[in-house]
């Protein structure tokens, strides 16, 4: 229930202010993502969540917001993916950015036109589950993930090819710091 209320609050703040407030610090995202994935594995014992890190993932980020975004992406993979296949999480650092990508198998392809719409508020994919948690979903997770990425100066992407769907966010390593220094 608190997660739903938090999502509604984030949605309303994003619509009213047009931006999300971040509490940034120097963060190593590979460590933060590993900790978040441990919690997600405990909450979803039937899901096989694999984790891979490449490159330097340090930068200026709001660690709790990035963890929230990762949680949204993995929760969607658990909810909508093929349960017998692993969920692959990859965090890749380059000189200037960090990308978090969550890839999972799907039963049927998602057209590109529908993928873009999933980042809009109140949109949900089709699921066959009758679990109360899924019925209570407001369809705000990917929208909030997009807002988190954009607040950091980054963006989101989604691709569906060959039975796999990949949702990801890329974040510049220093955007939030440069914004703070210029004000």
Short mmCIF file of C-alpha atoms in Angstrom, two decimals:
data_model
loop_
_atom_site.label_atom_id
_atom_site.label_comp_id
_atom_site.label_asym_id
_atom_site.label_seq_id
_atom_site.Cartn_x
_atom_site.Cartn_y
_atom_site.Cartn_z
CA UNK A 1 0.00 0.00 0.00
CA UNK A 2 2.80 2.44 0.85
CA UNK A 3 4.40 1.77 -2.53
CA UNK A 4 1.13 2.64 -4.28
CA UNK A 5 0.80 5.85 -2.27
CA UNK A 6 4.42 6.74 -3.01
CA UNK A 7 3.80 6.16 -6.72
CA UNK A 8 0.75 8.40 -6.66
CA UNK A 9 2.69 11.12 -4.86
CA UNK A 10 5.56 10.90 -7.38
CA UNK A 11 3.08 11.03 -10.26
CA UNK A 12 1.33 14.11 -8.88
CA UNK A 13 4.59 15.90 -8.12
CA UNK A 14 5.90 15.19 -11.62
CA UNK A 15 2.70 16.52 -13.18
CA UNK A 16 2.56 19.63 -10.97
CA UNK A 17 6.22 20.65 -10.86
CA UNK A 18 7.37 19.10 -14.08
CA UNK A 19 10.42 17.61 -12.37
CA UNK A 20 11.49 15.29 -9.60
CA UNK A 21 13.71 16.45 -6.74
CA UNK A 22 16.89 14.40 -6.28
CA UNK A 23 19.16 13.92 -3.26
CA UNK A 24 22.43 13.17 -5.03
CA UNK A 25 25.80 12.05 -3.81
CA UNK A 26 28.79 10.19 -5.25
CA UNK A 27 27.55 6.62 -5.63
CA UNK A 28 28.88 3.32 -6.97
CA UNK A 29 25.79 2.00 -8.77
CA UNK A 30 27.04 -1.57 -9.12
CA UNK A 31 26.98 -1.93 -5.32
CA UNK A 32 23.60 -0.23 -4.98
CA UNK A 33 22.11 -2.39 -7.72
CA UNK A 34 23.50 -5.58 -6.16
CA UNK A 35 21.89 -4.67 -2.82
CA UNK A 36 18.56 -3.88 -4.49
CA UNK A 37 18.66 -7.15 -6.42
CA UNK A 38 19.25 -9.12 -3.21
CA UNK A 39 16.04 -7.63 -1.81
CA UNK A 40 14.18 -8.34 -5.06
CA UNK A 41 15.43 -11.95 -5.07
CA UNK A 42 14.16 -12.39 -1.51
CA UNK A 43 10.77 -10.90 -2.45
CA UNK A 44 10.53 -13.06 -5.60
CA UNK A 45 12.06 -16.44 -4.70
CA UNK A 46 10.71 -18.11 -7.84
CA UNK A 47 12.47 -15.65 -10.14
CA UNK A 48 15.98 -16.27 -11.41
CA UNK A 49 17.65 -12.86 -11.50
CA UNK A 50 21.14 -12.73 -13.00
CA UNK A 51 23.47 -9.75 -12.54
CA UNK A 52 26.39 -8.50 -14.61
CA UNK A 53 28.55 -5.39 -14.24
CA UNK A 54 30.85 -3.87 -16.84
CA UNK A 55 32.98 -0.77 -16.48
CA UNK A 56 33.16 1.95 -13.85
CA UNK A 57 29.68 2.63 -12.46
CA UNK A 58 30.54 5.50 -10.13
CA UNK A 59 28.90 8.90 -10.55
CA UNK A 60 26.63 11.49 -8.98
CA UNK A 61 23.20 9.93 -8.50
CA UNK A 62 20.26 9.76 -6.14
CA UNK A 63 20.87 6.19 -5.01
CA UNK A 64 17.38 5.62 -3.58
CA UNK A 65 15.73 6.83 -6.80
CA UNK A 66 18.00 4.69 -8.98
CA UNK A 67 17.22 1.69 -6.78
CA UNK A 68 13.51 2.50 -7.14
CA UNK A 69 13.87 2.60 -10.93
CA UNK A 70 15.72 -0.73 -10.96
CA UNK A 71 13.06 -2.21 -8.69
CA UNK A 72 10.34 -1.07 -11.09
CA UNK A 73 12.11 -2.63 -14.08
CA UNK A 74 12.79 -5.95 -12.35
CA UNK A 75 9.28 -6.12 -10.85
CA UNK A 76 7.84 -5.70 -14.34
CA UNK A 77 10.13 -8.43 -15.66
CA UNK A 78 8.91 -10.77 -12.91
CA UNK A 79 5.27 -9.82 -13.54
CA UNK A 80 5.20 -9.94 -17.33
CA UNK A 81 8.10 -12.19 -18.32
CA UNK A 82 8.26 -15.93 -18.93
CA UNK A 83 8.73 -17.31 -15.41
CA UNK A 84 10.90 -20.26 -16.49
CA UNK A 85 13.50 -17.96 -18.07
CA UNK A 86 16.06 -15.80 -16.24
CA UNK A 87 15.85 -12.05 -15.84
CA UNK A 88 19.14 -10.50 -16.88
CA UNK A 89 20.24 -7.27 -15.21
CA UNK A 90 23.29 -5.51 -16.59
CA UNK A 91 24.87 -2.32 -15.30
CA UNK A 92 27.37 -0.81 -17.72
CA UNK A 93 29.58 2.18 -16.98
CA UNK A 94 31.30 4.18 -19.70
CA UNK A 95 33.38 7.34 -19.39
CA UNK A 96 30.29 9.55 -19.15
CA UNK A 97 27.24 7.38 -18.47
CA UNK A 98 25.88 4.38 -16.62
CA UNK A 99 23.19 2.22 -18.20
CA UNK A 100 20.94 -0.17 -16.29
CA UNK A 101 19.26 -2.75 -18.54
CA UNK A 102 16.75 -5.41 -17.55
CA UNK A 103 16.08 -8.09 -20.16
CA UNK A 104 13.61 -10.96 -19.99
CA UNK A 105 11.81 -13.41 -22.26
CA UNK A 106 8.23 -12.66 -23.30
CA UNK A 107 5.58 -14.96 -24.72
CA UNK A 108 4.63 -12.59 -27.52
CA UNK A 109 6.36 -9.64 -29.12
CA UNK A 110 5.49 -6.13 -28.01
CA UNK A 111 5.17 -3.78 -30.99
CA UNK A 112 7.45 -0.71 -30.92
CA UNK A 113 4.41 1.58 -30.84
CA UNK A 114 3.18 -0.10 -27.64
CA UNK A 115 6.62 -0.10 -26.00
CA UNK A 116 6.79 3.70 -26.11
CA UNK A 117 3.32 3.97 -24.56
CA UNK A 118 4.31 1.82 -21.57
CA UNK A 119 6.34 4.76 -20.20
CA UNK A 120 3.19 6.90 -20.06
CA UNK A 121 1.25 7.10 -16.77
CA UNK A 122 -1.55 4.64 -16.08
CA UNK A 123 -0.39 2.18 -18.76
CA UNK A 124 0.05 -1.49 -17.98
CA UNK A 125 0.94 -4.48 -20.06
CA UNK A 126 -1.33 -7.49 -20.28
CA UNK A 127 -0.85 -10.16 -17.63
CA UNK A 128 -2.65 -13.41 -17.01
CA UNK A 129 -2.07 -13.31 -13.28
CA UNK A 130 -4.85 -12.82 -10.77
CA UNK A 131 -2.57 -11.88 -7.87
CA UNK A 132 -3.95 -8.99 -5.81
CA UNK A 133 -0.62 -7.14 -6.04
CA UNK A 134 -0.87 -7.04 -9.82
CA UNK A 135 -4.49 -5.96 -9.83
CA UNK A 136 -3.51 -3.11 -7.46
CA UNK A 137 -0.85 -1.82 -9.85
CA UNK A 138 -1.58 1.66 -11.14
CA UNK A 139 0.63 1.47 -14.19
CA UNK A 140 3.00 4.12 -12.85
CA UNK A 141 6.24 2.14 -12.46
CA UNK A 142 7.70 2.79 -15.91
CA UNK A 143 6.48 6.39 -15.89
CA UNK A 144 8.26 6.98 -12.58
CA UNK A 145 11.34 5.20 -13.92
CA UNK A 146 11.32 7.61 -16.88
CA UNK A 147 10.96 10.59 -14.54
CA UNK A 148 13.89 9.35 -12.41
CA UNK A 149 16.09 8.99 -15.50
CA UNK A 150 15.15 12.42 -16.83
CA UNK A 151 15.67 14.09 -13.44
CA UNK A 152 19.24 12.78 -13.63
CA UNK A 153 19.58 14.17 -17.17
CA UNK A 154 19.20 10.72 -18.74
CA UNK A 155 16.47 8.81 -20.52
CA UNK A 156 14.77 5.44 -20.93
CA UNK A 157 14.57 2.95 -23.76
CA UNK A 158 12.71 -0.25 -24.56
CA UNK A 159 13.39 -2.82 -27.27
CA UNK A 160 11.61 -6.09 -28.07
CA UNK A 161 13.37 -8.51 -30.43
CA UNK A 162 13.57 -12.28 -30.86
CA UNK A 163 11.35 -13.11 -27.87
CA UNK A 164 13.25 -10.82 -25.49
CA UNK A 165 12.25 -7.42 -24.14
CA UNK A 166 14.83 -5.06 -22.70
CA UNK A 167 13.99 -1.98 -20.65
CA UNK A 168 16.80 0.30 -19.67
CA UNK A 169 17.78 3.68 -18.37
CA UNK A 170 20.96 5.60 -19.05
CA UNK A 171 22.23 8.23 -16.67
CA UNK A 172 25.03 10.75 -17.15
CA UNK A 173 27.61 10.37 -14.40
CA UNK A 174 27.87 14.07 -13.56
CA UNK A 175 24.65 15.84 -14.65
CA UNK A 176 23.26 16.38 -11.17
CA UNK A 177 26.59 17.72 -9.88
CA UNK A 178 26.93 20.22 -12.74
CA UNK A 179 23.35 21.40 -12.12
CA UNK A 180 24.15 21.99 -8.46
CA UNK A 181 27.33 23.91 -9.27
CA UNK A 182 25.57 26.18 -11.79
CA UNK A 183 22.85 27.33 -9.36
#
